[in-house]
Coordinates of N, CA and C in Angstrom, one line a residue:
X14 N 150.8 99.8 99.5 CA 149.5 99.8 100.1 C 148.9 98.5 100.0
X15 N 148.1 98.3 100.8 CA 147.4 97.3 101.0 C 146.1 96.5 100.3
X16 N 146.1 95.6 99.4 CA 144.9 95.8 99.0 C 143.5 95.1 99.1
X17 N 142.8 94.9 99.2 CA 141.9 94.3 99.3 C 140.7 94.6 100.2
X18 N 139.4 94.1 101.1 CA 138.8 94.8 101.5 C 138.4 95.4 102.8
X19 N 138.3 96.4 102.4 CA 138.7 98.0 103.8 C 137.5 96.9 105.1
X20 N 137.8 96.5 106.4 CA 136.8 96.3 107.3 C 136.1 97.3 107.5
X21 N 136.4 98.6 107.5 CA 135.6 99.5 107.8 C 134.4 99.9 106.8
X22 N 134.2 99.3 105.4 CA 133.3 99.6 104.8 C 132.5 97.9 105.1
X23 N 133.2 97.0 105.4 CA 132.3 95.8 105.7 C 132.0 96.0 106.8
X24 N 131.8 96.6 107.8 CA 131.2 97.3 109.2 C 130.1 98.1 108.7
X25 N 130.1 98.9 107.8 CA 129.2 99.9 107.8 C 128.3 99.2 107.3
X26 N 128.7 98.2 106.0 CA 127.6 97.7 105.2 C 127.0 96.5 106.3
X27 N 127.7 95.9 107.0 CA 126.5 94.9 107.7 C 125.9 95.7 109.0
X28 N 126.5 97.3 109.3 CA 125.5 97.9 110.4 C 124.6 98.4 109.5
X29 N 124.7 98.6 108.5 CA 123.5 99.4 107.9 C 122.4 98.5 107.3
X30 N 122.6 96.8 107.2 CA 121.4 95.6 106.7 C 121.3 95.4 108.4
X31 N 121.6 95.8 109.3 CA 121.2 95.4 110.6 C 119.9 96.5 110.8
X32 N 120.3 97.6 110.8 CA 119.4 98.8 110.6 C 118.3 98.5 109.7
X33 N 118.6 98.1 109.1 CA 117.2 98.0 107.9 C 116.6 96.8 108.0
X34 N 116.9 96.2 109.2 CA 115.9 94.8 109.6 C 116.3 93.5 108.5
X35 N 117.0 93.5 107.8 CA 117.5 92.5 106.6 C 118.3 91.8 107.0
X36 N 119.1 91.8 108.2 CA 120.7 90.6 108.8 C 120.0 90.5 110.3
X37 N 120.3 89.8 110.8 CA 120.3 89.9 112.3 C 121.6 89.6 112.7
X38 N 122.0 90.2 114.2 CA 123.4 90.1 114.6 C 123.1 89.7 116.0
X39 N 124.1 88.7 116.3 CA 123.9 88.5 117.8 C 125.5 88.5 117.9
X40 N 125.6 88.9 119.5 CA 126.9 89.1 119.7 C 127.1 87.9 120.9
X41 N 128.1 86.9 120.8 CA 128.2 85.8 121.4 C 130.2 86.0 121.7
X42 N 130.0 86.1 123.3 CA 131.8 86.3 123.5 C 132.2 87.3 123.1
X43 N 133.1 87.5 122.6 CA 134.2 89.0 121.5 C 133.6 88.7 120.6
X44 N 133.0 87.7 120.0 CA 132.2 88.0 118.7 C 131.1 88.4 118.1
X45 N 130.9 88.6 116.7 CA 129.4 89.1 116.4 C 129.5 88.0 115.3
X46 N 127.8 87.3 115.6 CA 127.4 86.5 114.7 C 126.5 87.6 113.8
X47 N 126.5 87.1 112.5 CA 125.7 87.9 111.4 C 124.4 86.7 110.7
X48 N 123.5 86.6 110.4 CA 122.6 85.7 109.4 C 121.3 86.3 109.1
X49 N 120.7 85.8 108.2 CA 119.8 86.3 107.6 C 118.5 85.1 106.7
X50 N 117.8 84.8 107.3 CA 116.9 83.6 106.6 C 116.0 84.3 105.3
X51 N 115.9 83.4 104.3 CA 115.2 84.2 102.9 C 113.6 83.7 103.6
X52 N 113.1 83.2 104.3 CA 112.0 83.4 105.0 C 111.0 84.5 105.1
X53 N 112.1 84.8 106.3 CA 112.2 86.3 107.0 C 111.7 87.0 105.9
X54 N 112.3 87.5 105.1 CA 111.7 88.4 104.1 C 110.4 88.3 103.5
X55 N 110.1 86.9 103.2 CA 109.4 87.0 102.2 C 107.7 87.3 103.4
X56 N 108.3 86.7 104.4 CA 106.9 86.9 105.5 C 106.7 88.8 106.0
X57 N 107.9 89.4 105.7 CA 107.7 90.9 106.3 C 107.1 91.3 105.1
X58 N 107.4 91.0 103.9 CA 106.8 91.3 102.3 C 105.4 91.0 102.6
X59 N 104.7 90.1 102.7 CA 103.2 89.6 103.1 C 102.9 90.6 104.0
X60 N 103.4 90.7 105.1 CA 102.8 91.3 106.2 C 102.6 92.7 106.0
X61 N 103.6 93.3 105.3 CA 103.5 95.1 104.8 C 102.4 94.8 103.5
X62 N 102.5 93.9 102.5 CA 101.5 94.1 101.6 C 99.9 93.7 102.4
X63 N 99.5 93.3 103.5 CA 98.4 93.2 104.2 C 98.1 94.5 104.8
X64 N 99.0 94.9 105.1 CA 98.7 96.0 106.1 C 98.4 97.3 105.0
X65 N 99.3 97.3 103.9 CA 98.8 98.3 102.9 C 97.3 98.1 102.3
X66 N 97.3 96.6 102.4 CA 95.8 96.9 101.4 C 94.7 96.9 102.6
X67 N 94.9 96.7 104.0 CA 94.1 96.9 104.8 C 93.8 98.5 105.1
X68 N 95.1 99.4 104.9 CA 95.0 100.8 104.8 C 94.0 101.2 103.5
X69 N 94.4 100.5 102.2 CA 94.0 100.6 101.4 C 92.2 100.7 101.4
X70 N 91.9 99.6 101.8 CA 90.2 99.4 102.1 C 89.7 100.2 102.8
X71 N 90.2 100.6 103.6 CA 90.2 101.9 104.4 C 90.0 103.7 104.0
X72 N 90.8 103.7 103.1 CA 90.4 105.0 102.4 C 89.5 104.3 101.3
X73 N 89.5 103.3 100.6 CA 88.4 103.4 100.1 C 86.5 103.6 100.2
X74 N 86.8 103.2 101.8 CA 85.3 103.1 102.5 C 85.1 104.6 102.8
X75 N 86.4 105.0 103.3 CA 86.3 106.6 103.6 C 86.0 107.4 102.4
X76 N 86.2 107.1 101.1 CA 85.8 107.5 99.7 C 84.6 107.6 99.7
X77 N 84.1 106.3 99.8 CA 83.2 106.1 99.7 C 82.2 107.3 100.3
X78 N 82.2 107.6 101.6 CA 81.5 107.7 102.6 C 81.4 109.4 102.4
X79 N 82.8 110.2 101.9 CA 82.8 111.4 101.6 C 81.7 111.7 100.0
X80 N 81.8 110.5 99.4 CA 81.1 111.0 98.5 C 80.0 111.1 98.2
X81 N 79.1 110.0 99.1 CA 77.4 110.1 99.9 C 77.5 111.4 100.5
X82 N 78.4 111.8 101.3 CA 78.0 112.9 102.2 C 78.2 114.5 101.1
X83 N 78.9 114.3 100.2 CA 78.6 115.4 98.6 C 77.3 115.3 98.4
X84 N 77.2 114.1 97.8 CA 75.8 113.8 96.9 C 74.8 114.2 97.7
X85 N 74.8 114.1 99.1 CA 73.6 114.5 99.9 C 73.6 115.8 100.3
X86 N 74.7 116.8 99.9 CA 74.6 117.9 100.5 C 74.6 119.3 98.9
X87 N 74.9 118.2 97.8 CA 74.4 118.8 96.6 C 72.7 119.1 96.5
X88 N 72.5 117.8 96.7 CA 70.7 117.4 97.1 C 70.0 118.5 98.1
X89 N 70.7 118.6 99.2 CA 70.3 119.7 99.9 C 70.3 121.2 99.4
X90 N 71.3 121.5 98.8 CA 71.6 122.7 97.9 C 70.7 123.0 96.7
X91 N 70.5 122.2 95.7 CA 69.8 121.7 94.7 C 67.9 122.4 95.3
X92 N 67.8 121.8 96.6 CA 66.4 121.9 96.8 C 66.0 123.2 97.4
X93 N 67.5 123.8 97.9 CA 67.4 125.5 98.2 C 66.9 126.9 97.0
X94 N 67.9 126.3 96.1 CA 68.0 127.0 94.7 C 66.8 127.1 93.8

């Protein structure tokens, strides 16, 4: 037997960092180029932690805003009773 490494698990592993946006592949002729810049990452890492804390700010205002609308509707209750 043959030893060394199966292509078919080095296919799956660079289709599946293709899939997860981590390699880029271009296909040039019969070939497939593969690369990957440490850039790239670190700017999609910024950009998802922006967008989280912009979600983030977001439920927090919405917190906010449910909890005035308690406090004001305790107040209304309070002055029934």
């Amino acid at each position: 037997s043959k030893r060394g490494i199966n292509s078919m698990v080095v296919k799956e592993v660079l289709q599946s960092l293709v899939d997860d946006d981590l390699v880029k592949q271009e296909k040039i002729g019969a070939s497939n180029y593969y690369w990957s810049f440490p850039a790239e990452a670190s700017v999609k890492v910024a950009a998802e932690a922006a967008r989280v804390e912009g979600e983030l700010a977001a439920a927090r205002k919405r917190n906010q805003e449910l909890d005035a609308a308690v406090a004001q509707e305790r107040t209304k209750a309070a002055a029934f009773a």
